Amino acid sequence: MLLVIIFFFLFMLLGMPVVFAIAISGFLFFLQHPEIPITTPIQQPLSQTINFALLAIPLFITAGNMMNKTGITKRLIDLSVILVGHLRGGLAQVTCVLSALMGGVSGSAIADAAMEARMLGPEMIRRGLPKGYAAGALVYSSLEVPTIPPSIGLVLFGTIAQVSIGRLFAGGIVPGLLIMVYLMITVAITAKIRNFALLREKRPSAKEVATGFLKSIWAILFPIILLVGLRGGFFTPSEIGALCVVYAVLVGLLAYRELNFNNFVEALKSSVTDIGATMSLIAFSSIFSYGIVWERIPELISNFILGITNNPFVFLLILIVILLIAGSFIDATVLILMLTSIFFPIAIKLGVDPIHFGLIFVIACAVGNFTPPVGAAMYAVCTILDVSLEEYLKESWPFLVAIVIAIITIILFPGLVLFIPNLIFEK
């Protein structure tokens, strides 16, 4: 298995797309073990995708792309400006709130970061924010998206670990809002030190806030409908994904009337691309995972960690360090697919609540999207805003510190995660 891992990183360093790096390096394992039928690496990707729960992923992706074409995004920006435009930091504060609102729409940190960079980035720079600072605010605020439902990362984790996706969705609400608050505090402190301009001088009136909420009501109702449907037992995660697609189309056609045929086709094209990339990763990761299980690596790592500590908090802190380092080299989706089966049994053995662990695990995996050398969200935003990597790293470190503090807070206070799931769902 060591040879497989070496070739995987070698392929990544050579710039090979991650899905091919996984597939080819994973196939090398079977060449090393002739006793395993050669048909296995062909059967594994097919069997990996024959999972009803995974059907939710392409459906949520399609729903998100549809909702981005309905005019909801524009209305959410207006609402964010009304709510926090008067705070120090201007549009940097707006992007923190907008990402929390967009969590119920896009479900993808990379998609959210790229979209906000195109819509808010140039104006942030025009209003005097340094390019690297603007990029850092846009990138790190997108961590709220895979935390607040619907989250593709949580669907993946729930499917692999056999944990209630409904409870995971509910558990992500408070951590997502907590991350938003920590990032807003960071923006306020840094903006005051550097004397950034305000976006608007006066606090919003009650009428302005009410009007903004009414205009954005269809986006705000989206995660509520999702949780109510799951809690009431009316839908499975896959079925509610289909409902969300229908909901997005109806909002575009009847409520805002901005979804025309061309926008509909563009949303479908974007969905096909996003679904193809995501499902290819899920399929081919099974080849890699087969070797990990065959070599009993989960058992070896479990024994090693349990030999160091049996304290659940210490274990979670060790896990965060591992994931932050691994996330610098491997995409978040791949980490979830490869490492859930390794670390989840250890967490259960140590008495960590599955929902609490799932949120910490997914959030820590997602941070890798924001740091070099892989950092897909980081590269997307820096490319759009023409920001050098050096400038991004120099300006964005306060946001990384805020995220780490937020993760530690979530570790120390499990009730932040479990409060809403225990309130909505049966224990």
mmCIF file of N, CA and C in Angstrom, residues 112-165:
data_model
loop_
_atom_site.group_PDB
_atom_site.id
_atom_site.type_symbol
_atom_site.label_atom_id
_atom_site.label_comp_id
_atom_site.label_asym_id
_atom_site.label_seq_id
_atom_site.Cartn_x
_atom_site.Cartn_y
_atom_site.Cartn_z
ATOM 1 N N ASP A 112 -19.652 28.390 -4.249
ATOM 2 C CA ASP A 112 -20.015 29.628 -3.566
ATOM 3 C C ASP A 112 -18.880 30.639 -3.630
ATOM 4 N N ALA A 113 -17.645 30.185 -3.364
ATOM 5 C CA ALA A 113 -16.497 31.090 -3.370
ATOM 6 C C ALA A 113 -16.301 31.715 -4.749
ATOM 7 N N ALA A 114 -16.406 30.897 -5.794
ATOM 8 C CA ALA A 114 -16.224 31.404 -7.156
ATOM 9 C C ALA A 114 -17.326 32.389 -7.526
ATOM 10 N N MET A 115 -18.565 32.065 -7.161
ATOM 11 C CA MET A 115 -19.690 32.931 -7.503
ATOM 12 C C MET A 115 -19.575 34.287 -6.803
ATOM 13 N N GLU A 116 -19.283 34.269 -5.489
ATOM 14 C CA GLU A 116 -19.168 35.515 -4.743
ATOM 15 C C GLU A 116 -17.969 36.331 -5.208
ATOM 16 N N ALA A 117 -16.898 35.652 -5.612
ATOM 17 C CA ALA A 117 -15.722 36.374 -6.110
ATOM 18 C C ALA A 117 -16.074 37.162 -7.368
ATOM 19 N N ARG A 118 -16.878 36.558 -8.238
ATOM 20 C CA ARG A 118 -17.270 37.256 -9.465
ATOM 21 C C ARG A 118 -18.229 38.413 -9.174
ATOM 22 N N MET A 119 -19.126 38.217 -8.202
ATOM 23 C CA MET A 119 -20.165 39.207 -7.965
ATOM 24 C C MET A 119 -19.721 40.313 -7.001
ATOM 25 N N LEU A 120 -18.916 39.960 -5.971
ATOM 26 C CA LEU A 120 -18.546 40.927 -4.945
ATOM 27 C C LEU A 120 -17.078 41.350 -5.004
ATOM 28 N N GLY A 121 -16.216 40.458 -5.508
ATOM 29 C CA GLY A 121 -14.781 40.696 -5.470
ATOM 30 C C GLY A 121 -14.331 42.013 -6.079
ATOM 31 N N PRO A 122 -14.701 42.297 -7.329
ATOM 32 C CA PRO A 122 -14.258 43.556 -7.936
ATOM 33 C C PRO A 122 -14.710 44.790 -7.165
ATOM 34 N N GLU A 123 -15.935 44.759 -6.631
ATOM 35 C CA GLU A 123 -16.441 45.902 -5.865
ATOM 36 C C GLU A 123 -15.707 46.026 -4.527
ATOM 37 N N MET A 124 -15.344 44.912 -3.893
ATOM 38 C CA MET A 124 -14.581 44.949 -2.648
ATOM 39 C C MET A 124 -13.240 45.645 -2.869
ATOM 40 N N ILE A 125 -12.590 45.297 -3.968
ATOM 41 C CA ILE A 125 -11.293 45.905 -4.287
ATOM 42 C C ILE A 125 -11.459 47.383 -4.641
ATOM 43 N N ARG A 126 -12.517 47.707 -5.393
ATOM 44 C CA ARG A 126 -12.754 49.100 -5.781
ATOM 45 C C ARG A 126 -12.993 49.981 -4.566
ATOM 46 N N ARG A 127 -13.579 49.398 -3.510
ATOM 47 C CA ARG A 127 -13.868 50.164 -2.292
ATOM 48 C C ARG A 127 -12.690 50.205 -1.325
ATOM 49 N N GLY A 128 -11.527 49.731 -1.759
ATOM 50 C CA GLY A 128 -10.319 49.938 -0.967
ATOM 51 C C GLY A 128 -9.800 48.738 -0.201
ATOM 52 N N LEU A 129 -10.471 47.596 -0.284
ATOM 53 C CA LEU A 129 -9.958 46.411 0.403
ATOM 54 C C LEU A 129 -8.782 45.838 -0.391
ATOM 55 N N PRO A 130 -7.674 45.481 0.270
ATOM 56 C CA PRO A 130 -6.561 44.853 -0.442
ATOM 57 C C PRO A 130 -7.018 43.565 -1.133
ATOM 58 N N LYS A 131 -6.442 43.270 -2.276
ATOM 59 C CA LYS A 131 -6.856 42.094 -3.040
ATOM 60 C C LYS A 131 -6.765 40.813 -2.210
ATOM 61 N N GLY A 132 -5.642 40.633 -1.529
ATOM 62 C CA GLY A 132 -5.456 39.420 -0.735
ATOM 63 C C GLY A 132 -6.461 39.308 0.390
ATOM 64 N N TYR A 133 -6.791 40.440 1.013
ATOM 65 C CA TYR A 133 -7.776 40.453 2.100
ATOM 66 C C TYR A 133 -9.158 40.089 1.560
ATOM 67 N N ALA A 134 -9.529 40.692 0.429
ATOM 68 C CA ALA A 134 -10.821 40.383 -0.189
ATOM 69 C C ALA A 134 -10.907 38.899 -0.537
ATOM 70 N N ALA A 135 -9.832 38.354 -1.107
ATOM 71 C CA ALA A 135 -9.813 36.928 -1.458
ATOM 72 C C ALA A 135 -9.939 36.064 -0.214
ATOM 73 N N GLY A 136 -9.238 36.430 0.861
ATOM 74 C CA GLY A 136 -9.311 35.654 2.103
ATOM 75 C C GLY A 136 -10.703 35.633 2.691
ATOM 76 N N ALA A 137 -11.373 36.803 2.692
ATOM 77 C CA ALA A 137 -12.735 36.873 3.219
ATOM 78 C C ALA A 137 -13.690 36.026 2.390
ATOM 79 N N LEU A 138 -13.546 36.095 1.067
ATOM 80 C CA LEU A 138 -14.412 35.324 0.180
ATOM 81 C C LEU A 138 -14.188 33.830 0.334
ATOM 82 N N VAL A 139 -12.928 33.420 0.417
ATOM 83 C CA VAL A 139 -12.600 31.996 0.477
ATOM 84 C C VAL A 139 -13.033 31.384 1.805
ATOM 85 N N TYR A 140 -12.635 31.995 2.920
ATOM 86 C CA TYR A 140 -12.901 31.365 4.215
ATOM 87 C C TYR A 140 -14.365 31.440 4.616
ATOM 88 N N SER A 141 -15.083 32.460 4.160
ATOM 89 C CA SER A 141 -16.517 32.506 4.475
ATOM 90 C C SER A 141 -17.274 31.383 3.768
ATOM 91 N N SER A 142 -16.708 30.860 2.683
ATOM 92 C CA SER A 142 -17.393 29.778 1.974
ATOM 93 C C SER A 142 -17.406 28.479 2.774
ATOM 94 N N LEU A 143 -16.649 28.408 3.890
ATOM 95 C CA LEU A 143 -16.707 27.225 4.752
ATOM 96 C C LEU A 143 -18.094 27.063 5.375
ATOM 97 N N GLU A 144 -18.835 28.149 5.464
ATOM 98 C CA GLU A 144 -20.190 28.073 6.020
ATOM 99 C C GLU A 144 -21.097 27.233 5.123
ATOM 100 N N VAL A 145 -20.797 27.193 3.826
ATOM 101 C CA VAL A 145 -21.679 26.531 2.857
ATOM 102 C C VAL A 145 -21.750 25.018 3.070
ATOM 103 N N PRO A 146 -20.612 24.287 3.192
ATOM 104 C CA PRO A 146 -20.726 22.845 3.412
ATOM 105 C C PRO A 146 -21.126 22.474 4.834
ATOM 106 N N THR A 147 -21.345 23.476 5.689
ATOM 107 C CA THR A 147 -21.765 23.211 7.067
ATOM 108 C C THR A 147 -23.275 23.335 7.217
ATOM 109 N N ILE A 148 -23.846 24.349 6.565
ATOM 110 C CA ILE A 148 -25.291 24.597 6.633
ATOM 111 C C ILE A 148 -25.995 23.759 5.556
ATOM 112 N N PRO A 149 -27.100 23.094 5.892
ATOM 113 C CA PRO A 149 -27.759 22.201 4.916
ATOM 114 C C PRO A 149 -28.340 22.955 3.734
ATOM 115 N N PRO A 150 -28.369 22.272 2.545
ATOM 116 C CA PRO A 150 -27.896 20.906 2.292
ATOM 117 C C PRO A 150 -26.404 20.897 1.989
ATOM 118 N N SER A 151 -25.689 19.952 2.562
ATOM 119 C CA SER A 151 -24.242 19.875 2.389
ATOM 120 C C SER A 151 -23.880 18.549 1.734
ATOM 121 N N ILE A 152 -23.177 18.621 0.611
ATOM 122 C CA ILE A 152 -22.766 17.403 -0.082
ATOM 123 C C ILE A 152 -21.804 16.593 0.784
ATOM 124 N N GLY A 153 -20.918 17.295 1.508
ATOM 125 C CA GLY A 153 -19.981 16.605 2.393
ATOM 126 C C GLY A 153 -20.687 15.812 3.477
ATOM 127 N N LEU A 154 -21.744 16.388 4.051
ATOM 128 C CA LEU A 154 -22.495 15.686 5.097
ATOM 129 C C LEU A 154 -23.254 14.491 4.529
ATOM 130 N N VAL A 155 -23.749 14.616 3.293
ATOM 131 C CA VAL A 155 -24.416 13.478 2.647
ATOM 132 C C VAL A 155 -23.420 12.336 2.460
ATOM 133 N N LEU A 156 -22.222 12.652 1.998
ATOM 134 C CA LEU A 156 -21.188 11.632 1.807
ATOM 135 C C LEU A 156 -20.840 10.961 3.128
ATOM 136 N N PHE A 157 -20.580 11.775 4.143
ATOM 137 C CA PHE A 157 -20.224 11.209 5.452
ATOM 138 C C PHE A 157 -21.349 10.338 5.991
ATOM 139 N N GLY A 158 -22.579 10.844 5.935
ATOM 140 C CA GLY A 158 -23.715 10.084 6.457
ATOM 141 C C GLY A 158 -23.922 8.771 5.737
ATOM 142 N N THR A 159 -23.665 8.774 4.420
ATOM 143 C CA THR A 159 -23.831 7.558 3.629
ATOM 144 C C THR A 159 -22.781 6.518 3.996
ATOM 145 N N ILE A 160 -21.521 6.953 4.105
ATOM 146 C CA ILE A 160 -20.424 6.023 4.404
ATOM 147 C C ILE A 160 -20.511 5.515 5.835
ATOM 148 N N ALA A 161 -20.792 6.431 6.777
ATOM 149 C CA ALA A 161 -20.802 6.060 8.199
ATOM 150 C C ALA A 161 -22.147 5.516 8.660
ATOM 151 N N GLN A 162 -23.147 5.516 7.760
ATOM 152 C CA GLN A 162 -24.493 5.070 8.118
ATOM 153 C C GLN A 162 -25.063 5.869 9.289
ATOM 154 N N VAL A 163 -24.956 7.196 9.164
ATOM 155 C CA VAL A 163 -25.454 8.133 10.171
ATOM 156 C C VAL A 163 -26.610 8.915 9.553
ATOM 157 N N SER A 164 -27.604 9.265 10.354
ATOM 158 C CA SER A 164 -28.773 9.987 9.869
ATOM 159 C C SER A 164 -28.367 11.298 9.182
ATOM 160 N N ILE A 165 -28.686 11.423 7.906
ATOM 161 C CA ILE A 165 -28.361 12.641 7.173
ATOM 162 C C ILE A 165 -29.221 13.799 7.663
#
